[in-house]
Tab-separated table of C-alpha atoms in Angstrom:
chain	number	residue	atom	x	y	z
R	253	UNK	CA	132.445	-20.712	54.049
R	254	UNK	CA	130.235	-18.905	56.967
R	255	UNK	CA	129.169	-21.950	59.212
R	256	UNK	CA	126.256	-21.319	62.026
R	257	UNK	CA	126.178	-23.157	65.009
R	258	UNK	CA	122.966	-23.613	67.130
R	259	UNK	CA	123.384	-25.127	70.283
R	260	UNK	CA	120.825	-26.128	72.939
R	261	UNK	CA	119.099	-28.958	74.892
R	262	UNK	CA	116.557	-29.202	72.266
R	263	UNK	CA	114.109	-30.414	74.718
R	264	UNK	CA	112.144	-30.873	72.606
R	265	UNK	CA	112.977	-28.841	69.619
R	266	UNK	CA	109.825	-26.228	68.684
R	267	UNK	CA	109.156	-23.773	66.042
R	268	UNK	CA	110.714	-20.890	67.872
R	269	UNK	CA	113.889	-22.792	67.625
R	270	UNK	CA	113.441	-23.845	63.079
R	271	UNK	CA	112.395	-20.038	62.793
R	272	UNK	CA	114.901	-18.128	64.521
R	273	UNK	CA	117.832	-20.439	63.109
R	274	UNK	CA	116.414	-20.054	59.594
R	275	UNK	CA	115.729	-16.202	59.829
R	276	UNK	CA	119.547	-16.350	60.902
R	277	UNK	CA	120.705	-18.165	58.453
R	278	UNK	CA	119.221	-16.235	55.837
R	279	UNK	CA	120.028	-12.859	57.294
R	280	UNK	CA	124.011	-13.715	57.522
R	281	UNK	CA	123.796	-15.381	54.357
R	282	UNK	CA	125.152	-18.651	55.869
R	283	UNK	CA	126.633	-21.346	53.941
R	284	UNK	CA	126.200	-23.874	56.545
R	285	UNK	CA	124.301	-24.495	59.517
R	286	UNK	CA	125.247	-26.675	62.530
R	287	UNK	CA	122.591	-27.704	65.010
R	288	UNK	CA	124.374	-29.059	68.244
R	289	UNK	CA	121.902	-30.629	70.626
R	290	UNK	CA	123.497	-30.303	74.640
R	291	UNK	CA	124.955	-33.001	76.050
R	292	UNK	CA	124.811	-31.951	79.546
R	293	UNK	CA	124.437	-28.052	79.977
R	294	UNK	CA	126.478	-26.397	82.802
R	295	UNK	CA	123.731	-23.451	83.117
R	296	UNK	CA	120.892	-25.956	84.114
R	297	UNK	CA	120.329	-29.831	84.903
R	298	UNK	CA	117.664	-31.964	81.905
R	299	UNK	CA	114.340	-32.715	83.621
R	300	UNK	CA	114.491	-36.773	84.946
R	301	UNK	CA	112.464	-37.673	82.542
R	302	UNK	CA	113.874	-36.337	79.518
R	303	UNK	CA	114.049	-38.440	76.474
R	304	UNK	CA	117.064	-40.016	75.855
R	305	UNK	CA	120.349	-38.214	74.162
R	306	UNK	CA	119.595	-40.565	71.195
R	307	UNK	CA	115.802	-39.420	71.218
R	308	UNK	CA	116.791	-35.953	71.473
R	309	UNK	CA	119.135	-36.236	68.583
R	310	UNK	CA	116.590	-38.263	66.475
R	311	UNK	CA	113.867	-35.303	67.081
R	312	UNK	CA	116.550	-32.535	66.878
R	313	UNK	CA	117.009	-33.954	63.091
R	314	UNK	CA	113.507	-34.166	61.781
R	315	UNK	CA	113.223	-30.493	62.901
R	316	UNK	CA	116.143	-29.836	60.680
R	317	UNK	CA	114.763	-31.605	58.148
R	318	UNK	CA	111.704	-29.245	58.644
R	319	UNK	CA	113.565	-26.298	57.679
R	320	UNK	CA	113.631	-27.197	53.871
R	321	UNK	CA	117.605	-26.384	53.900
R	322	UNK	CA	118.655	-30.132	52.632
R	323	UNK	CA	121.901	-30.602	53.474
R	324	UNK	CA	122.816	-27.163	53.867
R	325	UNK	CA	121.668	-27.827	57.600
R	326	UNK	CA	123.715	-30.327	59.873
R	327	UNK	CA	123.018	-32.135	62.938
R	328	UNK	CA	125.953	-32.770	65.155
R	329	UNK	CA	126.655	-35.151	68.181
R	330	UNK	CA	129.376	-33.948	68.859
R	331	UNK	CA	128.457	-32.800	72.408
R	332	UNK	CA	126.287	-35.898	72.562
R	333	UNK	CA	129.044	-38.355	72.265
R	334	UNK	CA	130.644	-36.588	75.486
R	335	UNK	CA	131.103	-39.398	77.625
R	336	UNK	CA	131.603	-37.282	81.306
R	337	UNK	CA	131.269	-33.924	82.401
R	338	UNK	CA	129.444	-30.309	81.324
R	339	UNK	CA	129.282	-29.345	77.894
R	340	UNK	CA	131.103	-26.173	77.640
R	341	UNK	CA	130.443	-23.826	74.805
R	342	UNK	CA	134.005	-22.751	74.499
R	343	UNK	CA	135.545	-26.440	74.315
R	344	UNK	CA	132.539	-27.238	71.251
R	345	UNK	CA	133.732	-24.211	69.429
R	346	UNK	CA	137.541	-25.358	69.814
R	347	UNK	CA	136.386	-28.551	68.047
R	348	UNK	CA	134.518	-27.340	65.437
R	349	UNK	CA	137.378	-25.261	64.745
R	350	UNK	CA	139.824	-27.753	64.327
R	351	UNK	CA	136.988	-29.603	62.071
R	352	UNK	CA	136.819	-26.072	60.091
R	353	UNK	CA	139.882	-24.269	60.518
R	354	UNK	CA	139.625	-21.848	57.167
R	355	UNK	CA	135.555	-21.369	57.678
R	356	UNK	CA	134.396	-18.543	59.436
R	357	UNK	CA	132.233	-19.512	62.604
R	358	UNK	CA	129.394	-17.838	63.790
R	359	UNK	CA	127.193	-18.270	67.471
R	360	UNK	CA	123.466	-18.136	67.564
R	361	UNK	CA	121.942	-17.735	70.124
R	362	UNK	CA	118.690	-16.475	71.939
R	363	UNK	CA	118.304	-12.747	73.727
R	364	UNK	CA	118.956	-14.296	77.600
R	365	UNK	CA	121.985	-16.379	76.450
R	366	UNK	CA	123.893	-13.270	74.633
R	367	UNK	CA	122.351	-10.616	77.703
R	368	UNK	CA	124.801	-13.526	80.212
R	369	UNK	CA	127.384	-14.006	77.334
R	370	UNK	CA	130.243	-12.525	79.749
R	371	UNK	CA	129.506	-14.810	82.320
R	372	UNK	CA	130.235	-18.136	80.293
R	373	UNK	CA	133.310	-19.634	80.742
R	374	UNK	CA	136.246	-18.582	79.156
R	375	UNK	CA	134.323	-15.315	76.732
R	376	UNK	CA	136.863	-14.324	75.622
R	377	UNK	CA	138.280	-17.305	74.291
R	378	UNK	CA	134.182	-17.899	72.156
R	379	UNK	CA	134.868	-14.324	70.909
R	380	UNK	CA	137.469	-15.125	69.373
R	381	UNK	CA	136.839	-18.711	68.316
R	382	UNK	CA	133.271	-16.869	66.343
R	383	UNK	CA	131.374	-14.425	65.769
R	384	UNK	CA	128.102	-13.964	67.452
R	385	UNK	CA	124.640	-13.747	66.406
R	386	UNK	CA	122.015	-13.218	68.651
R	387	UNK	CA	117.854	-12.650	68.335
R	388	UNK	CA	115.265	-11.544	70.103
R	389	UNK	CA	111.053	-11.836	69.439
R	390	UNK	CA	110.522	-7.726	69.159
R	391	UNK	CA	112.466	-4.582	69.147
R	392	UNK	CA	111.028	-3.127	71.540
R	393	UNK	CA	111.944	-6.587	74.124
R	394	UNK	CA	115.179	-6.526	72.835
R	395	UNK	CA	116.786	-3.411	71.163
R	396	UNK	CA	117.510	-1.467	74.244
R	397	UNK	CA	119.194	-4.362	76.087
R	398	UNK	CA	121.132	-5.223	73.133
R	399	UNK	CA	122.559	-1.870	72.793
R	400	UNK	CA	124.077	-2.108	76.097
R	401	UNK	CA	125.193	-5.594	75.315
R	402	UNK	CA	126.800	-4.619	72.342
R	403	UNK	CA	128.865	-1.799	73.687
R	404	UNK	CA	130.062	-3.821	77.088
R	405	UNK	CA	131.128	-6.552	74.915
R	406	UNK	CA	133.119	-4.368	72.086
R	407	UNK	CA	134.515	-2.183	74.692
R	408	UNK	CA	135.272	-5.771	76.771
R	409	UNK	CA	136.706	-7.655	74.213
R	410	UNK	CA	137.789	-5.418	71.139
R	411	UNK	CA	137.857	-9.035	68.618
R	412	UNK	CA	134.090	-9.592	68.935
R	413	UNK	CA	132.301	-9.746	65.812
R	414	UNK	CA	128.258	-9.483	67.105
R	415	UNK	CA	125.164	-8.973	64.926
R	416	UNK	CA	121.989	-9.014	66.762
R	417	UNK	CA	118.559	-9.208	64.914
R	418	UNK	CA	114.642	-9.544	66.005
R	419	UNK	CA	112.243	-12.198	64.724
R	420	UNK	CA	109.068	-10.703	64.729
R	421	UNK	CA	106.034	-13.454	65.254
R	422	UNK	CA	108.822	-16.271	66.224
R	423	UNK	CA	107.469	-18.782	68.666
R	424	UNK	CA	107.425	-17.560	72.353
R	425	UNK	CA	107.772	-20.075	74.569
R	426	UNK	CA	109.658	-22.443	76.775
R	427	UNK	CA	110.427	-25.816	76.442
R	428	UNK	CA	109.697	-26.412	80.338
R	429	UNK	CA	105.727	-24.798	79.000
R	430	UNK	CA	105.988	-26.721	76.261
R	431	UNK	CA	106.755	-30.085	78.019
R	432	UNK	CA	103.254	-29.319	80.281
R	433	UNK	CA	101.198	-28.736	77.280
R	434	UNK	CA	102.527	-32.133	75.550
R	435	UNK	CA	101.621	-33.895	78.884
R	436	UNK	CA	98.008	-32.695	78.983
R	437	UNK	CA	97.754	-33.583	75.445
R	438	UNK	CA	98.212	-29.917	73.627
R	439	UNK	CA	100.821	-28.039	72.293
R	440	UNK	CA	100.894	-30.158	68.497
R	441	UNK	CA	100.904	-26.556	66.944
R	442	UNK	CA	104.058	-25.378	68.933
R	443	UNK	CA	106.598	-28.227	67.070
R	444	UNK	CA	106.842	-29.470	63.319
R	445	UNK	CA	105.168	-32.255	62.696
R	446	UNK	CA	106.903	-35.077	62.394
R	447	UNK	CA	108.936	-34.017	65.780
R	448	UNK	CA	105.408	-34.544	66.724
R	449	UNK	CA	104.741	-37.084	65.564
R	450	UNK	CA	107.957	-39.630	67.062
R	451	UNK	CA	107.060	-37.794	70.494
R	452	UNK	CA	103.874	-40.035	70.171
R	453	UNK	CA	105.189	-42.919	68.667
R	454	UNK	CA	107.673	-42.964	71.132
R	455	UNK	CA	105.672	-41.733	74.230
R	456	UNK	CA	108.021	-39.096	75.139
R	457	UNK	CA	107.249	-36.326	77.220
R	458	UNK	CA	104.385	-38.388	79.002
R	459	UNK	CA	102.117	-38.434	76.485
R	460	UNK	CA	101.373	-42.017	76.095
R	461	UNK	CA	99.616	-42.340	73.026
R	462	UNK	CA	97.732	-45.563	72.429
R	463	UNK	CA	99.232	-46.273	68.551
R	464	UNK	CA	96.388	-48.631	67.697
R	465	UNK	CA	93.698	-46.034	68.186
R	466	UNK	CA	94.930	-42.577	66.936
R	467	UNK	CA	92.770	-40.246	65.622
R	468	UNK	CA	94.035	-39.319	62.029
R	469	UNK	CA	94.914	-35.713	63.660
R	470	UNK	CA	97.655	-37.711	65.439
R	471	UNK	CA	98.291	-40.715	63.021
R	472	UNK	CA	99.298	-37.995	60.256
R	473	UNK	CA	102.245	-36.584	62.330
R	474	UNK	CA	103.087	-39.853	63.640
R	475	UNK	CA	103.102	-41.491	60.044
R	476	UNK	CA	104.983	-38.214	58.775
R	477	UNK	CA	107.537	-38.575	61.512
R	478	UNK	CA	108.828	-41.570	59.205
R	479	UNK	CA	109.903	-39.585	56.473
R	480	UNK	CA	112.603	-37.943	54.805
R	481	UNK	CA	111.049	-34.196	54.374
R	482	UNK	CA	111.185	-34.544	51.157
R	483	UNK	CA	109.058	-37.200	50.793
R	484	UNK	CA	106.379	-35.899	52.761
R	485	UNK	CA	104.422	-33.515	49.970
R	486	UNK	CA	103.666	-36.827	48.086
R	487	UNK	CA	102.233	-38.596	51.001
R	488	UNK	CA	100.373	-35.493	51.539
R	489	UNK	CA	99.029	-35.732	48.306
R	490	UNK	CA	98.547	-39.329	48.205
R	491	UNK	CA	95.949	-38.985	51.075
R	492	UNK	CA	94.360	-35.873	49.599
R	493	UNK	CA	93.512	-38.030	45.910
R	494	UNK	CA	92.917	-41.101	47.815
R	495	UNK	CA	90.017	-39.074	49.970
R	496	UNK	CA	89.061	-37.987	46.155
R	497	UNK	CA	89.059	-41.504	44.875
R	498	UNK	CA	87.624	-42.912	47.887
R	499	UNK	CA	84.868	-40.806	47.554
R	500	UNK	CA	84.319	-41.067	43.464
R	501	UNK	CA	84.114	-44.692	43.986
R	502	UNK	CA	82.182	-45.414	47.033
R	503	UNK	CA	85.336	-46.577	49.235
R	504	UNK	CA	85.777	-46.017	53.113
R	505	UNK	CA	87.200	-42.332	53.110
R	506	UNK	CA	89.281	-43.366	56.570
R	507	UNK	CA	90.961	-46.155	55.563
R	508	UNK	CA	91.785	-44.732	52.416
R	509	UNK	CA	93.630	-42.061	54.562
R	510	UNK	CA	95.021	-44.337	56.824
R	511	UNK	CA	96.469	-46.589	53.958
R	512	UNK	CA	98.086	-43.213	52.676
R	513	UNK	CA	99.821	-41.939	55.380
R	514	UNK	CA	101.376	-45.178	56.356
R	515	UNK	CA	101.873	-46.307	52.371
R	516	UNK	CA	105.456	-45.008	52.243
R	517	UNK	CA	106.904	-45.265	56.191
R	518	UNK	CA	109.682	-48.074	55.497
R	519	UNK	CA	110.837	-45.848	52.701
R	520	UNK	CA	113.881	-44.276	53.424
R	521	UNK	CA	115.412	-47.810	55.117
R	522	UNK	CA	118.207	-48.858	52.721
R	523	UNK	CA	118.414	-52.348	52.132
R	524	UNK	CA	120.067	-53.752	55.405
R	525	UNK	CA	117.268	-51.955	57.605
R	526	UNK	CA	114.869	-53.275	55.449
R	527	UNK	CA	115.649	-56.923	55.226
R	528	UNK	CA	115.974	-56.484	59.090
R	529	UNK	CA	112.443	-55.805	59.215
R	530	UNK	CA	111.806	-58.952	56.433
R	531	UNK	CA	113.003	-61.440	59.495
R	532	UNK	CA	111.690	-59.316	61.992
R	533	UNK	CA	108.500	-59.583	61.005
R	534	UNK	CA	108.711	-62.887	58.973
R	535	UNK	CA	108.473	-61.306	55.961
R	536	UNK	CA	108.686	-63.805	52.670
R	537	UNK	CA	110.544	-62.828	50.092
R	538	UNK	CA	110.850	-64.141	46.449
R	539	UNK	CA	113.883	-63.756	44.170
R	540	UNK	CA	113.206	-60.548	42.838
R	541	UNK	CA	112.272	-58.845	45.894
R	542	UNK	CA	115.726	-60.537	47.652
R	543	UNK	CA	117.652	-57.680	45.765
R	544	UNK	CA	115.199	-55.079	44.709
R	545	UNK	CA	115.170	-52.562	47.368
R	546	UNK	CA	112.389	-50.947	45.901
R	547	UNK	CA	109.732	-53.597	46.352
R	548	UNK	CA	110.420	-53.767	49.814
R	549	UNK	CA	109.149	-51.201	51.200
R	550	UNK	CA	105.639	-51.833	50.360
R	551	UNK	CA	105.665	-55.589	52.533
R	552	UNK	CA	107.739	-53.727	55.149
R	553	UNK	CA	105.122	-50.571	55.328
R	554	UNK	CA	102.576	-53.145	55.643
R	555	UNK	CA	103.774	-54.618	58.603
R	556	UNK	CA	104.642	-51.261	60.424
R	557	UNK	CA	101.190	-50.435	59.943
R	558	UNK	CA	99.786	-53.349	61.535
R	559	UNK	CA	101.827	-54.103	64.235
R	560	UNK	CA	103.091	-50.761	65.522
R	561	UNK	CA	99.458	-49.266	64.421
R	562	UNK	CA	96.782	-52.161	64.274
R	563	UNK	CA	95.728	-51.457	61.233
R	564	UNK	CA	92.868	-54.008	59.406
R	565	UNK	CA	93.372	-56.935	57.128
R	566	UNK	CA	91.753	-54.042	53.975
R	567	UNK	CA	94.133	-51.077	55.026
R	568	UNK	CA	97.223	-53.771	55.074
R	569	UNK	CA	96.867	-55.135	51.974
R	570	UNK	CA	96.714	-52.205	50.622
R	571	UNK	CA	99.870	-51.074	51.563
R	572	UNK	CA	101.168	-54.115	50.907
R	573	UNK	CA	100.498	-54.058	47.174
R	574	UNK	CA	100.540	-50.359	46.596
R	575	UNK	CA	103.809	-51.034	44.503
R	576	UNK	CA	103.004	-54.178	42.766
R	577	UNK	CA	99.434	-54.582	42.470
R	578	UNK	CA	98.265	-58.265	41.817
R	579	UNK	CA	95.336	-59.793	40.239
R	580	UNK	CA	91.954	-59.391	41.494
R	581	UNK	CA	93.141	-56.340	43.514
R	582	UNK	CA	90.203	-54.663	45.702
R	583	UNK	CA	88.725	-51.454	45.368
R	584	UNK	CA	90.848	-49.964	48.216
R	585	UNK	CA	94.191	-51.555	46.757
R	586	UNK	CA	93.464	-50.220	43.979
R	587	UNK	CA	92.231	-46.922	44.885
R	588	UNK	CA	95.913	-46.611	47.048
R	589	UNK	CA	97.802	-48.095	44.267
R	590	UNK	CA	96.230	-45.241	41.711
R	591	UNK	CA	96.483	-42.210	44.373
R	592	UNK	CA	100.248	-43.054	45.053
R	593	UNK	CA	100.657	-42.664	40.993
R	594	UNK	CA	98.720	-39.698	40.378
R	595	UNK	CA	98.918	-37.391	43.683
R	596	UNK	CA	99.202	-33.906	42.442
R	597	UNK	CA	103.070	-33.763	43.124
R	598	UNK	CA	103.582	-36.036	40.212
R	599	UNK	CA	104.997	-34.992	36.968
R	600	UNK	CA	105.749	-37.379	34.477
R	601	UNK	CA	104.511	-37.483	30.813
R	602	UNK	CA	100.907	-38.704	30.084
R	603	UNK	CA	100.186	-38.267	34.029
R	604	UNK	CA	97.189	-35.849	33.074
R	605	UNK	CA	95.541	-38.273	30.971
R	606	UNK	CA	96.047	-40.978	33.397
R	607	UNK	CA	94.246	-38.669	36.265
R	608	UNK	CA	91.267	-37.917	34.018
R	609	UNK	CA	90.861	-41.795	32.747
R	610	UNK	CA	90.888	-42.618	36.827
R	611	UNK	CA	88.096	-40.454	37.010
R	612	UNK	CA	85.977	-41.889	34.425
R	613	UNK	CA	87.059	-45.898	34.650
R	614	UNK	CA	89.027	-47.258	37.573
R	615	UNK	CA	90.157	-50.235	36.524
R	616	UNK	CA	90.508	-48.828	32.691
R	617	UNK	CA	92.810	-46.018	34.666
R	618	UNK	CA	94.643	-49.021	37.208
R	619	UNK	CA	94.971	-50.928	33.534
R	620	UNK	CA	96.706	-47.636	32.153
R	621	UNK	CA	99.244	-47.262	35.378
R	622	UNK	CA	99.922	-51.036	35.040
R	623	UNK	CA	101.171	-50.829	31.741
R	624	UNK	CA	102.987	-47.634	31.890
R	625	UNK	CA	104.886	-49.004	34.850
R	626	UNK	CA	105.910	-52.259	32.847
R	627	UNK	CA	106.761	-49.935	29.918
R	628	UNK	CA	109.064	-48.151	32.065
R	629	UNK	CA	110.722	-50.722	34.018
R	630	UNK	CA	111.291	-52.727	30.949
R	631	UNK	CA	112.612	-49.367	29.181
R	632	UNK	CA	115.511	-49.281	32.311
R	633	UNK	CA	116.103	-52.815	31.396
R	634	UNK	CA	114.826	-53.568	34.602
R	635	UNK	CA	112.680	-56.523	35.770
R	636	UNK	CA	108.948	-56.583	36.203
R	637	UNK	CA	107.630	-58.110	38.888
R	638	UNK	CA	105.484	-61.289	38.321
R	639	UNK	CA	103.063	-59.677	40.380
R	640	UNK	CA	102.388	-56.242	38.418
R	641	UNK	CA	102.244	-59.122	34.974
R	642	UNK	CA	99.690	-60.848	37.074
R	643	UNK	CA	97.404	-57.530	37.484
R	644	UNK	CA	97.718	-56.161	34.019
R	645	UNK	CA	96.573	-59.610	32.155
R	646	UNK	CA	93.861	-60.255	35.160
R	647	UNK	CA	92.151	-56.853	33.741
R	648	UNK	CA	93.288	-57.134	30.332
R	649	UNK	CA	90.488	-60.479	30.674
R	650	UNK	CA	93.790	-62.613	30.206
R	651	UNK	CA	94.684	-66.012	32.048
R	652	UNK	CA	98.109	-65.365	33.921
C-alpha cells in the first residue's frame, strides 16, 4: 500500500492545502493519505493566539472530509498527543513506520520545505524512512529550482526516491495572510466551508461572530460545519426545495432556509452524544425515542438551533418535528418536513410522484410522505412513532 503523509501546522487549513494533497494523491496513485497536523514545529513558533491543538485537529478533519476521499484520507494526532518538545519530521516518520512497516511511505510537501529539505534534522535518515513528493503553484516558480534540488539530493543521498509536480491554479497564500483576512472579516473563499464555518462558531482567529444574528452567508458554513461531508448535498438540497416550497406556498423564504440548514446538525451524534444533549438541554423523552437514535436528532437539532443560534419559536418547531410530524403541523413544519423528503438528492421509488403532488396539494403531498413513511417503517418491522399516527389521521379528517 503507498501511504501519503501531509504534515503541517494547519493553521488554519485552506484550499491550497485540500488541492495540492489531492492533486498528489491522485498523481502517485496513493492508497492512503495521512494528514498530520504539527504539534509544535521546530522551524517556527504558533502565533499566541492560535486555536487550540484540539481545534486545530477538529478543523484539520472537516478539511479532509472536504476532499471527497472517505476514508481513504486519515487524520492523525499523532504529533498532537506529543506531550513535550519539537515535533521532528524524522521521529513522525519512524512511527508511522513501525505503524506501517510493509507500506511504502511517501512525504508531501510544499516547494520551500523540499528547496530546505537538507537542512532538517537527520535527512538522511527521512530519505530513507520515504519517499518524497514535493509541489509547487507553476513551472516556471518551481521547475528550475527543483532541478537543482533534485540533483543535490540524488547525488547527496543516492536512496532518495523524489517526484516533484506543479499545481497549476492551487491556492497561493499564507496562513499568517490568511489569519489577517479572517480577522477583518474576509477570506471565507480561501477555506472549505465547513472549516469555515466552526472558525465562526467557535470564534477562532478573532473573528467573533455574534451566532444569534448571522447572515445566512455565514449561518450556511457554520450549520455545514456540523456535518459529515456526506451529508451535506442533502442539506443543500433541503434548503434549495424548501426556498421552492416556501415560495409556492406563501411561507417566509428565510426561515425556511434557516430551518434547513440547521434541520440535520445533531445528526452524526451517536446515541451517547445525543442523550447528552437530551439532559443538557432538558430534553423529554418518551419510550420510543429512549432507544431510537433516529428520532433524536430532530429534538436535539432543535435545541442547537435555538440556543447556540437564537432561532424563533416557528423555525424551532420546525426542526423539531421535521422527522415526526404531528397533528395540526404549520405551514413551515410542514413545508421543512416535505423538503427534507423530496430534496433533489433523493432517490427512492414513487419520490417523483410525491414531488409533483407537493406541488399541486401540500397537505395531499405531506398526507402521501406520512403514509409512505409508516409503510416503510412498518415494512422493517420497525415502530411508528405515535406522533407521525397522530399527523396522518389529523389530515386523513380522522380523530387520533
Amino acid at each position: 500500500m503507498k501511504i501519503g503523509i501531509y504534515g503541517g501546522t494547519f493553521n488554519p487549513p485552506h484550499l491550497g492545502h485540500i488541492t495540492a494533497a489531492r492533486a498528489v494523491f491522485e498523481t502517485l496513485k496513493l492508497d492512503k493519505l495521512l494528514i498530520v497536523p504539527d504539534g509544535q514545529p521546530p522551524h517556527k513558533d504558533l502565533p499566541p493566539d492560535s486555536p487550540s491543538p484540539e481545534q486545530r485537529l477538529a478543523l484539520t478533519r472537516l478539511a479532509a472530509d472536504y476532499m471527497g476521499l472517505g476514508d481513504r484520507v486519515e487524520v492523525s494526532d499523532i504529533e498532537l498527543r506529543q506531550t513535550a518538545g519539537k515535533s521532528y519530521t524524522v521521529h513522525t516518520l519512524a512511527r508511522l513506520h513501525d505503524l506501517y512497516p510493509e507500506d511504502e511511505l511517501w512525504l508531501l510537501m510544499g516547494a520551500d520545505m523540499f528547496l530546505t529539505l537538507h537542512l532538517w534534522r537527520e535527512p538522511a535518515e527521512i530519505l530513507s524512512l520515504a519517499g518524497i513528493a514535493a509541489f509547487g503553484r507553476t513551472e516556471a516558480d518551481t521547475e528550475e529550482l527543483f532541478a537543482v534540488q533534485r540533483d543535490y539530493l540524488y547525488q547527496t543521498f543516492p536512496q532518495a526516491r523524489l517526484f516533484t509536480l506543479t499545481i497549476p491554479g492551487v491556492v497561493d497564500i499564507s496562513s499568517t495572510e490568511l489569519r489577517e483576512k479572517l480577522v477583518r472579516g474576509e477570506g471565507a473563499s480561501l477555506l472549505a466551508p465547513a472549516v469555515y464555518g466552526l472558525i465562526l462558531r467557535e470564534g477562532m482567529y478573532g473573528t467573533g461572530a455574534d451566532l444569534t444574528h448571522l447572515p445566512l452567508r455565514q449561518l450556511r458554513p457554520a450549520a455545514l460545519s456540523y456535518l459529515n461531508h456526506r451529508r451535506i448535498p442533502h442539506v443543500l438540497g433541503t434548503e434549495q426545495e424548501s426556498i421552492r416550497l416556501a415560495r409556492r406556498y406563501g411561507a417566509d423564504v428565510e426561515k425556511a432556509r434557516r430551518a434547513a440548514l440547521l434541520h440535520d446538525c445533531t445528526k452524526k451524534l451517536n446515541m451517547e452524544e445525543q442523550l447528552a444533549l437530551c439532559r443538557q438541554y432538558g430534553i423529554p423523552l418518551d419510550e420510543l425515542e429512549q432507544r431510537a437514535l433516529k428520532l433524536l436528532h430532530a429534538k436535539t437539532g432543535a435545541a442547537i438551533a435555538r440556543n447556540v443560534f437564537g432561532v424563533d419559536d416557528e423555525i424551532y418547531s420546525a426542526i423539531r418535528w421535521h422527522t415526526t410530524g404531528h397533528a395540526g403541523m404549520t405551514l413551515l413544519e410542514k413545508i421543512i418536513y416535505l423538503a427534507d423528503y423530496i430534496e433533489p438528492s433523493r432517490d427512492f421509488p414513487g419520490v417523483e410522484k410525491l414531488r409533483r403532488m407537493c406541488y399541486e396539494d401540500l397537505d395531499k403531498g405531506l398526507l402521501t410522505g406520512l403514509e409512505m413513511t409508516i409503510e416503510e417503517m412498518l415494512g422493517m418491522g420497525n415502530p411508528v412513532h405515535r406522533a407521525t399516527l397522530e399527523a396522518r389521521d389529523a389530515l386523513k379528517g380522522l380523530k387520533g
